[in-house]
PDB file of C-alpha atoms in Angstrom:
ATOM      1  CA  UNK J   1       0.000   0.000   0.000  1.00 50.00           C
ATOM      2  CA  UNK J   2       1.577   3.270  -1.077  1.00 55.00           C
ATOM      3  CA  UNK J   3       1.462   6.473   0.935  1.00 59.00           C
ATOM      4  CA  UNK J   4      -0.876   8.077  -1.599  1.00 69.00           C
ATOM      5  CA  UNK J   5      -3.286   5.178  -1.250  1.00 89.00           C
ATOM      6  CA  UNK J   6      -3.189   5.545   2.512  1.00 92.00           C
ATOM      7  CA  UNK J   7      -4.145   9.192   2.164  1.00 92.00           C
ATOM      8  CA  UNK J   8      -6.952   8.286  -0.225  1.00 94.00           C
ATOM      9  CA  UNK J   9      -8.313   5.718   2.190  1.00 95.00           C
ATOM     10  CA  UNK J  10      -8.269   8.220   5.043  1.00 95.00           C
ATOM     11  CA  UNK J  11     -10.182  10.814   3.063  1.00 96.00           C
ATOM     12  CA  UNK J  12     -12.722   8.296   1.802  1.00 97.00           C
ATOM     13  CA  UNK J  13     -13.260   7.141   5.372  1.00 97.00           C
ATOM     14  CA  UNK J  14     -13.987  10.724   6.425  1.00 97.00           C
ATOM     15  CA  UNK J  15     -16.550  11.085   3.654  1.00 97.00           C
ATOM     16  CA  UNK J  16     -18.219   7.826   4.648  1.00 97.00           C
ATOM     17  CA  UNK J  17     -18.774   9.146   8.157  1.00 97.00           C
ATOM     18  CA  UNK J  18     -21.458  11.389   6.650  1.00 97.00           C
ATOM     19  CA  UNK J  19     -23.370   8.236   5.658  1.00 97.00           C
ATOM     20  CA  UNK J  20     -23.650   6.007   8.753  1.00 96.00           C
ATOM     21  CA  UNK J  21     -25.436   2.711   9.095  1.00 95.00           C
ATOM     22  CA  UNK J  22     -28.825   4.370   9.552  1.00 97.00           C
ATOM     23  CA  UNK J  23     -28.511   5.905   6.100  1.00 97.00           C
ATOM     24  CA  UNK J  24     -27.803   2.573   4.433  1.00 96.00           C
ATOM     25  CA  UNK J  25     -30.463   0.699   6.380  1.00 95.00           C
ATOM     26  CA  UNK J  26     -33.050   3.263   5.343  1.00 96.00           C
ATOM     27  CA  UNK J  27     -32.022   2.896   1.703  1.00 95.00           C
ATOM     28  CA  UNK J  28     -32.319  -0.882   1.946  1.00 93.00           C
ATOM     29  CA  UNK J  29     -35.674  -0.668   3.689  1.00 93.00           C
ATOM     30  CA  UNK J  30     -37.057   1.726   1.062  1.00 93.00           C
ATOM     31  CA  UNK J  31     -35.245  -0.035  -1.799  1.00 92.00           C
ATOM     32  CA  UNK J  32     -33.914   3.372  -2.779  1.00 95.00           C
ATOM     33  CA  UNK J  33     -30.784   4.400  -4.655  1.00 95.00           C
ATOM     34  CA  UNK J  34     -28.147   6.163  -2.507  1.00 96.00           C
ATOM     35  CA  UNK J  35     -28.066   9.223  -4.722  1.00 95.00           C
ATOM     36  CA  UNK J  36     -26.741  11.498  -1.999  1.00 97.00           C
ATOM     37  CA  UNK J  37     -23.767   9.226  -1.388  1.00 97.00           C
ATOM     38  CA  UNK J  38     -22.968   8.926  -5.088  1.00 96.00           C
ATOM     39  CA  UNK J  39     -23.226  12.709  -5.476  1.00 95.00           C
ATOM     40  CA  UNK J  40     -20.839  13.233  -2.557  1.00 97.00           C
ATOM     41  CA  UNK J  41     -18.301  10.802  -4.038  1.00 96.00           C
ATOM     42  CA  UNK J  42     -18.585  12.570  -7.371  1.00 95.00           C
ATOM     43  CA  UNK J  43     -18.157  16.025  -5.865  1.00 95.00           C
ATOM     44  CA  UNK J  44     -15.064  14.840  -4.011  1.00 96.00           C
ATOM     45  CA  UNK J  45     -13.614  13.545  -7.283  1.00 95.00           C
ATOM     46  CA  UNK J  46     -13.485   9.885  -6.361  1.00 95.00           C
ATOM     47  CA  UNK J  47     -15.615   8.647  -9.263  1.00 94.00           C
ATOM     48  CA  UNK J  48     -13.224  10.431 -11.625  1.00 95.00           C
ATOM     49  CA  UNK J  49     -10.258   8.601 -10.155  1.00 94.00           C
ATOM     50  CA  UNK J  50      -9.288   6.820 -13.376  1.00 95.00           C
ATOM     51  CA  UNK J  51      -9.967   9.726 -15.738  1.00 96.00           C
ATOM     52  CA  UNK J  52      -6.713  11.405 -16.858  1.00 96.00           C
ATOM     53  CA  UNK J  53      -5.948  14.822 -15.428  1.00 97.00           C
ATOM     54  CA  UNK J  54      -6.192  16.416 -18.876  1.00 97.00           C
ATOM     55  CA  UNK J  55      -9.911  15.558 -18.842  1.00 97.00           C
ATOM     56  CA  UNK J  56     -10.517  16.735 -15.294  1.00 96.00           C
ATOM     57  CA  UNK J  57      -9.928  13.489 -13.427  1.00 95.00           C
ATOM     58  CA  UNK J  58      -7.376  12.353 -10.874  1.00 94.00           C
ATOM     59  CA  UNK J  59      -5.403  10.124 -13.235  1.00 94.00           C
ATOM     60  CA  UNK J  60      -4.951   7.427 -10.604  1.00 93.00           C
ATOM     61  CA  UNK J  61      -3.850   3.863 -11.392  1.00 92.00           C
ATOM     62  CA  UNK J  62      -6.310   1.014 -11.062  1.00 91.00           C
ATOM     63  CA  UNK J  63      -4.978   0.267  -7.592  1.00 92.00           C
ATOM     64  CA  UNK J  64      -6.094   3.738  -6.484  1.00 93.00           C
ATOM     65  CA  UNK J  65      -9.626   3.120  -7.699  1.00 93.00           C
ATOM     66  CA  UNK J  66      -9.603  -0.252  -5.951  1.00 92.00           C
ATOM     67  CA  UNK J  67      -8.528   1.443  -2.720  1.00 94.00           C
ATOM     68  CA  UNK J  68     -11.474   3.851  -2.941  1.00 95.00           C
ATOM     69  CA  UNK J  69     -14.014   1.086  -3.373  1.00 95.00           C
ATOM     70  CA  UNK J  70     -12.407  -1.140  -0.761  1.00 94.00           C
ATOM     71  CA  UNK J  71     -12.489   1.652   1.813  1.00 96.00           C
ATOM     72  CA  UNK J  72     -16.159   2.346   1.112  1.00 97.00           C
ATOM     73  CA  UNK J  73     -16.921  -1.283   1.887  1.00 95.00           C
ATOM     74  CA  UNK J  74     -14.642  -1.232   4.937  1.00 96.00           C
ATOM     75  CA  UNK J  75     -16.613   1.699   6.327  1.00 96.00           C
ATOM     76  CA  UNK J  76     -19.931  -0.114   5.919  1.00 95.00           C
ATOM     77  CA  UNK J  77     -21.017   1.625   2.711  1.00 94.00           C
ATOM     78  CA  UNK J  78     -22.082   0.197  -0.610  1.00 93.00           C
ATOM     79  CA  UNK J  79     -19.505   0.702  -3.335  1.00 91.00           C
ATOM     80  CA  UNK J  80     -21.701  -1.356  -5.647  1.00 90.00           C
ATOM     81  CA  UNK J  81     -23.943   1.677  -6.042  1.00 90.00           C
ATOM     82  CA  UNK J  82     -21.360   3.305  -8.288  1.00 89.00           C
ATOM     83  CA  UNK J  83     -18.550   0.826  -8.938  1.00 90.00           C
ATOM     84  CA  UNK J  84     -19.443   0.369 -12.589  1.00 90.00           C
ATOM     85  CA  UNK J  85     -18.142   3.828 -13.380  1.00 89.00           C
ATOM     86  CA  UNK J  86     -14.766   2.480 -12.320  1.00 88.00           C
ATOM     87  CA  UNK J  87     -14.740  -0.899 -14.003  1.00 88.00           C
ATOM     88  CA  UNK J  88     -16.208   0.049 -17.394  1.00 92.00           C
ATOM     89  CA  UNK J  89     -14.240   3.269 -17.664  1.00 92.00           C
ATOM     90  CA  UNK J  90     -11.292   1.367 -19.107  1.00 93.00           C
ATOM     91  CA  UNK J  91     -13.152   0.599 -22.329  1.00 96.00           C
ATOM     92  CA  UNK J  92     -13.603   4.284 -23.087  1.00 96.00           C
ATOM     93  CA  UNK J  93     -10.116   5.230 -21.878  1.00 95.00           C
ATOM     94  CA  UNK J  94      -8.255   2.545 -23.825  1.00 95.00           C
ATOM     95  CA  UNK J  95     -10.326   2.269 -26.982  1.00 97.00           C
ATOM     96  CA  UNK J  96     -12.388   5.447 -27.326  1.00 97.00           C
ATOM     97  CA  UNK J  97     -11.441   8.019 -29.939  1.00 97.00           C
ATOM     98  CA  UNK J  98      -9.938  11.371 -29.013  1.00 97.00           C
ATOM     99  CA  UNK J  99     -13.243  13.007 -29.949  1.00 97.00           C
ATOM    100  CA  UNK J 100     -15.221  10.637 -27.690  1.00 97.00           C
ATOM    101  CA  UNK J 101     -12.893  11.222 -24.772  1.00 97.00           C
ATOM    102  CA  UNK J 102     -13.082  14.980 -25.207  1.00 97.00           C
ATOM    103  CA  UNK J 103     -16.877  14.859 -25.454  1.00 97.00           C
ATOM    104  CA  UNK J 104     -17.605  12.611 -22.489  1.00 97.00           C
ATOM    105  CA  UNK J 105     -14.744  12.390 -20.007  1.00 96.00           C
ATOM    106  CA  UNK J 106     -14.781  15.988 -18.698  1.00 97.00           C
ATOM    107  CA  UNK J 107     -18.544  15.799 -18.124  1.00 96.00           C
ATOM    108  CA  UNK J 108     -18.221  12.438 -16.384  1.00 95.00           C
ATOM    109  CA  UNK J 109     -15.465  13.876 -14.207  1.00 94.00           C
ATOM    110  CA  UNK J 110     -17.642  16.780 -13.050  1.00 95.00           C
ATOM    111  CA  UNK J 111     -20.655  14.541 -12.486  1.00 93.00           C
ATOM    112  CA  UNK J 112     -22.708  16.121 -15.241  1.00 95.00           C
ATOM    113  CA  UNK J 113     -22.885  12.644 -16.781  1.00 95.00           C
ATOM    114  CA  UNK J 114     -22.973   9.248 -15.117  1.00 95.00           C
ATOM    115  CA  UNK J 115     -21.471   6.248 -16.893  1.00 95.00           C
ATOM    116  CA  UNK J 116     -22.692   3.453 -14.641  1.00 94.00           C
ATOM    117  CA  UNK J 117     -24.763   1.073 -16.808  1.00 96.00           C
ATOM    118  CA  UNK J 118     -23.217  -1.921 -18.561  1.00 96.00           C
ATOM    119  CA  UNK J 119     -25.449  -3.716 -21.079  1.00 96.00           C
ATOM    120  CA  UNK J 120     -24.011  -7.199 -21.602  1.00 96.00           C
ATOM    121  CA  UNK J 121     -25.964 -10.071 -19.994  1.00 95.00           C
ATOM    122  CA  UNK J 122     -29.052 -11.415 -21.781  1.00 96.00           C
ATOM    123  CA  UNK J 123     -31.841 -13.777 -20.687  1.00 94.00           C
ATOM    124  CA  UNK J 124     -30.926 -16.473 -23.207  1.00 90.00           C
ATOM    125  CA  UNK J 125     -27.126 -16.272 -22.991  1.00 88.00           C
ATOM    126  CA  UNK J 126     -26.397 -15.867 -19.279  1.00 79.00           C
ATOM    127  CA  UNK J 127     -22.671 -15.978 -18.657  1.00 82.00           C
ATOM    128  CA  UNK J 128     -21.968 -17.065 -22.253  1.00 89.00           C
ATOM    129  CA  UNK J 129     -21.384 -13.536 -23.512  1.00 92.00           C
ATOM    130  CA  UNK J 130     -20.404 -14.731 -26.978  1.00 92.00           C
ATOM    131  CA  UNK J 131     -23.925 -16.120 -27.471  1.00 91.00           C
ATOM    132  CA  UNK J 132     -25.660 -12.764 -27.041  1.00 95.00           C
ATOM    133  CA  UNK J 133     -28.404 -11.944 -29.562  1.00 95.00           C
ATOM    134  CA  UNK J 134     -28.937  -8.188 -29.298  1.00 97.00           C
ATOM    135  CA  UNK J 135     -28.117  -6.742 -32.712  1.00 98.00           C
ATOM    136  CA  UNK J 136     -26.845  -3.404 -33.935  1.00 98.00           C
ATOM    137  CA  UNK J 137     -27.293  -3.010 -37.698  1.00 98.00           C
ATOM    138  CA  UNK J 138     -25.635  -0.119 -39.512  1.00 98.00           C
ATOM    139  CA  UNK J 139     -28.127   2.143 -41.286  1.00 98.00           C
ATOM    140  CA  UNK J 140     -26.534   5.266 -42.705  1.00 98.00           C
ATOM    141  CA  UNK J 141     -25.094   7.345 -39.886  1.00 98.00           C
ATOM    142  CA  UNK J 142     -26.753   5.221 -37.187  1.00 98.00           C
ATOM    143  CA  UNK J 143     -26.834   1.742 -35.760  1.00 98.00           C
ATOM    144  CA  UNK J 144     -30.320   0.307 -35.230  1.00 98.00           C
ATOM    145  CA  UNK J 145     -30.375  -1.752 -32.043  1.00 98.00           C
ATOM    146  CA  UNK J 146     -32.869  -4.515 -31.225  1.00 98.00           C
ATOM    147  CA  UNK J 147     -32.844  -6.992 -28.360  1.00 98.00           C
ATOM    148  CA  UNK J 148     -32.890  -7.264 -24.593  1.00 97.00           C
ATOM    149  CA  UNK J 149     -30.453  -7.092 -21.690  1.00 97.00           C
ATOM    150  CA  UNK J 150     -31.033  -8.237 -18.129  1.00 96.00           C
ATOM    151  CA  UNK J 151     -29.392  -7.497 -14.769  1.00 95.00           C
ATOM    152  CA  UNK J 152     -28.391  -4.098 -16.125  1.00 95.00           C
ATOM    153  CA  UNK J 153     -27.891  -2.389 -12.798  1.00 94.00           C
ATOM    154  CA  UNK J 154     -28.222   1.392 -12.309  1.00 94.00           C
ATOM    155  CA  UNK J 155     -29.803   1.923 -15.732  1.00 96.00           C
ATOM    156  CA  UNK J 156     -32.393   4.176 -14.088  1.00 95.00           C
ATOM    157  CA  UNK J 157     -29.668   6.248 -12.475  1.00 95.00           C
ATOM    158  CA  UNK J 158     -27.180   6.541 -15.345  1.00 96.00           C
ATOM    159  CA  UNK J 159     -26.952   8.850 -18.323  1.00 97.00           C
ATOM    160  CA  UNK J 160     -24.735   6.619 -20.433  1.00 97.00           C
ATOM    161  CA  UNK J 161     -24.688   2.889 -21.064  1.00 97.00           C
ATOM    162  CA  UNK J 162     -21.825   0.876 -22.435  1.00 97.00           C
ATOM    163  CA  UNK J 163     -23.618  -1.613 -24.711  1.00 98.00           C
ATOM    164  CA  UNK J 164     -22.234  -4.801 -26.233  1.00 98.00           C
ATOM    165  CA  UNK J 165     -24.209  -5.851 -29.314  1.00 98.00           C
ATOM    166  CA  UNK J 166     -23.796  -8.128 -32.308  1.00 97.00           C
ATOM    167  CA  UNK J 167     -22.901  -6.281 -35.505  1.00 98.00           C
ATOM    168  CA  UNK J 168     -22.167  -9.427 -37.528  1.00 96.00           C
ATOM    169  CA  UNK J 169     -24.105 -12.736 -37.424  1.00 93.00           C
ATOM    170  CA  UNK J 170     -22.316 -15.558 -35.638  1.00 90.00           C
ATOM    171  CA  UNK J 171     -22.238 -17.683 -38.796  1.00 89.00           C
ATOM    172  CA  UNK J 172     -20.388 -14.939 -40.661  1.00 92.00           C
ATOM    173  CA  UNK J 173     -17.367 -14.514 -38.383  1.00 92.00           C
ATOM    174  CA  UNK J 174     -14.143 -16.485 -38.304  1.00 89.00           C
ATOM    175  CA  UNK J 175     -13.871 -16.586 -34.510  1.00 92.00           C
ATOM    176  CA  UNK J 176     -16.546 -16.645 -31.824  1.00 91.00           C
ATOM    177  CA  UNK J 177     -15.057 -13.511 -30.303  1.00 93.00           C
ATOM    178  CA  UNK J 178     -15.548 -11.547 -33.538  1.00 96.00           C
ATOM    179  CA  UNK J 179     -18.669  -9.716 -34.627  1.00 97.00           C
ATOM    180  CA  UNK J 180     -19.463  -7.971 -31.321  1.00 97.00           C
ATOM    181  CA  UNK J 181     -19.207  -4.201 -30.979  1.00 98.00           C
ATOM    182  CA  UNK J 182     -19.373  -1.635 -28.182  1.00 98.00           C
ATOM    183  CA  UNK J 183     -21.681   1.369 -28.438  1.00 98.00           C
ATOM    184  CA  UNK J 184     -21.959   4.250 -26.012  1.00 98.00           C
ATOM    185  CA  UNK J 185     -25.701   4.839 -25.600  1.00 98.00           C
ATOM    186  CA  UNK J 186     -27.031   8.177 -24.383  1.00 97.00           C
ATOM    187  CA  UNK J 187     -29.963   6.903 -22.359  1.00 96.00           C
ATOM    188  CA  UNK J 188     -31.359  10.377 -21.756  1.00 94.00           C
ATOM    189  CA  UNK J 189     -32.307  10.563 -25.417  1.00 94.00           C
ATOM    190  CA  UNK J 190     -32.997   6.838 -25.821  1.00 97.00           C
ATOM    191  CA  UNK J 191     -35.667   6.255 -23.148  1.00 97.00           C
ATOM    192  CA  UNK J 192     -39.040   6.434 -24.857  1.00 96.00           C
ATOM    193  CA  UNK J 193     -37.409   6.402 -28.284  1.00 97.00           C
ATOM    194  CA  UNK J 194     -36.589   2.719 -28.568  1.00 98.00           C
ATOM    195  CA  UNK J 195     -35.248   2.037 -25.079  1.00 98.00           C
ATOM    196  CA  UNK J 196     -37.447   0.746 -22.257  1.00 98.00           C
ATOM    197  CA  UNK J 197     -36.171   0.172 -18.705  1.00 98.00           C
ATOM    198  CA  UNK J 198     -37.998  -2.098 -16.259  1.00 97.00           C
ATOM    199  CA  UNK J 199     -36.850  -2.519 -12.642  1.00 95.00           C
ATOM    200  CA  UNK J 200     -36.302  -6.037 -11.291  1.00 95.00           C
ATOM    201  CA  UNK J 201     -37.177  -6.793  -7.665  1.00 90.00           C
ATOM    202  CA  UNK J 202     -34.302  -8.664  -6.048  1.00 87.00           C
ATOM    203  CA  UNK J 203     -33.364  -9.732  -2.546  1.00 85.00           C
ATOM    204  CA  UNK J 204     -30.568  -7.142  -2.575  1.00 82.00           C
ATOM    205  CA  UNK J 205     -31.145  -3.430  -3.062  1.00 85.00           C
ATOM    206  CA  UNK J 206     -28.984  -3.225  -6.191  1.00 88.00           C
ATOM    207  CA  UNK J 207     -31.058  -0.985  -8.515  1.00 91.00           C
ATOM    208  CA  UNK J 208     -30.995  -3.659 -11.211  1.00 94.00           C
ATOM    209  CA  UNK J 209     -33.185  -3.705 -14.317  1.00 96.00           C
ATOM    210  CA  UNK J 210     -33.938  -5.317 -17.624  1.00 97.00           C
ATOM    211  CA  UNK J 211     -33.737  -3.150 -20.724  1.00 98.00           C
ATOM    212  CA  UNK J 212     -35.420  -3.556 -24.092  1.00 98.00           C
ATOM    213  CA  UNK J 213     -34.235  -2.171 -27.430  1.00 98.00           C
ATOM    214  CA  UNK J 214     -36.838  -1.678 -30.153  1.00 98.00           C
ATOM    215  CA  UNK J 215     -35.287  -0.085 -33.246  1.00 98.00           C
ATOM    216  CA  UNK J 216     -33.207   2.219 -31.061  1.00 98.00           C
ATOM    217  CA  UNK J 217     -31.039   4.437 -33.225  1.00 98.00           C
ATOM    218  CA  UNK J 218     -27.541   5.095 -31.912  1.00 98.00           C
ATOM    219  CA  UNK J 219     -25.194   7.410 -33.832  1.00 98.00           C
ATOM    220  CA  UNK J 220     -22.390   5.523 -35.548  1.00 98.00           C
ATOM    221  CA  UNK J 221     -20.066   8.101 -34.008  1.00 98.00           C
ATOM    222  CA  UNK J 222     -20.779   6.369 -30.676  1.00 98.00           C
ATOM    223  CA  UNK J 223     -19.077   3.158 -31.794  1.00 98.00           C
ATOM    224  CA  UNK J 224     -16.046   2.588 -29.576  1.00 98.00           C
ATOM    225  CA  UNK J 225     -13.022   1.268 -31.412  1.00 97.00           C
ATOM    226  CA  UNK J 226     -13.352  -0.986 -34.449  1.00 97.00           C
ATOM    227  CA  UNK J 227     -16.625  -2.648 -35.380  1.00 97.00           C
ATOM    228  CA  UNK J 228     -16.603  -6.353 -34.560  1.00 97.00           C
ATOM    229  CA  UNK J 229     -13.808  -6.175 -31.987  1.00 96.00           C
ATOM    230  CA  UNK J 230     -15.895  -5.156 -28.976  1.00 97.00           C
ATOM    231  CA  UNK J 231     -15.515  -8.346 -26.960  1.00 96.00           C
ATOM    232  CA  UNK J 232     -11.846  -7.713 -26.330  1.00 95.00           C
ATOM    233  CA  UNK J 233     -12.604  -4.096 -25.413  1.00 96.00           C
ATOM    234  CA  UNK J 234     -14.733  -5.009 -22.418  1.00 94.00           C
ATOM    235  CA  UNK J 235     -12.225  -7.444 -20.920  1.00 89.00           C
TER     236      UNK J 235
END
């Protein structure tokens, strides 16, 4: 554990003191999203930990982000309410274009946008990601998306979704890992225009949902990286 990580842990612990056990028990009882906690983490800059400094983030290594989440759990909080912004950030950072980074990263860093929804799992594929059936078909300057995702947590509380969809049929690719692409979906514009979100009641208060795509149009400019290579981007 480096000295900088020790300092991070100490500051995160101080922030968590503002959200004692009563806060979390009330959220669980009401099955409510801890929006105040997520907002406080954002304002303190912790959810921008992995974003480079040039885009307004802290530019920390992955170990720094892990320290933040670990300390939240150590203090009795729920890092799962916002951890996706950490673990899916790498796809945009490593494979997004310069234009995409400039458009989204500064606004994610300030909290204007939340990137906390990850659309991968489907009812018929489960953990076999390569068997997913949601399609994204190129049509002019857009991709037209059809299909369904399940266990898409925080979809109701996110502005952006990282979506893995099939852009080439399975019988037309050389390898099973080919033919899948990653799209960055602006859910603010998509809900009611081809995207439907339905909450799922679970034993845990995890804000999880199922999402349905019905001819949702996503700008082709929102494709991350190269079409057909998306599976490796989410690893």
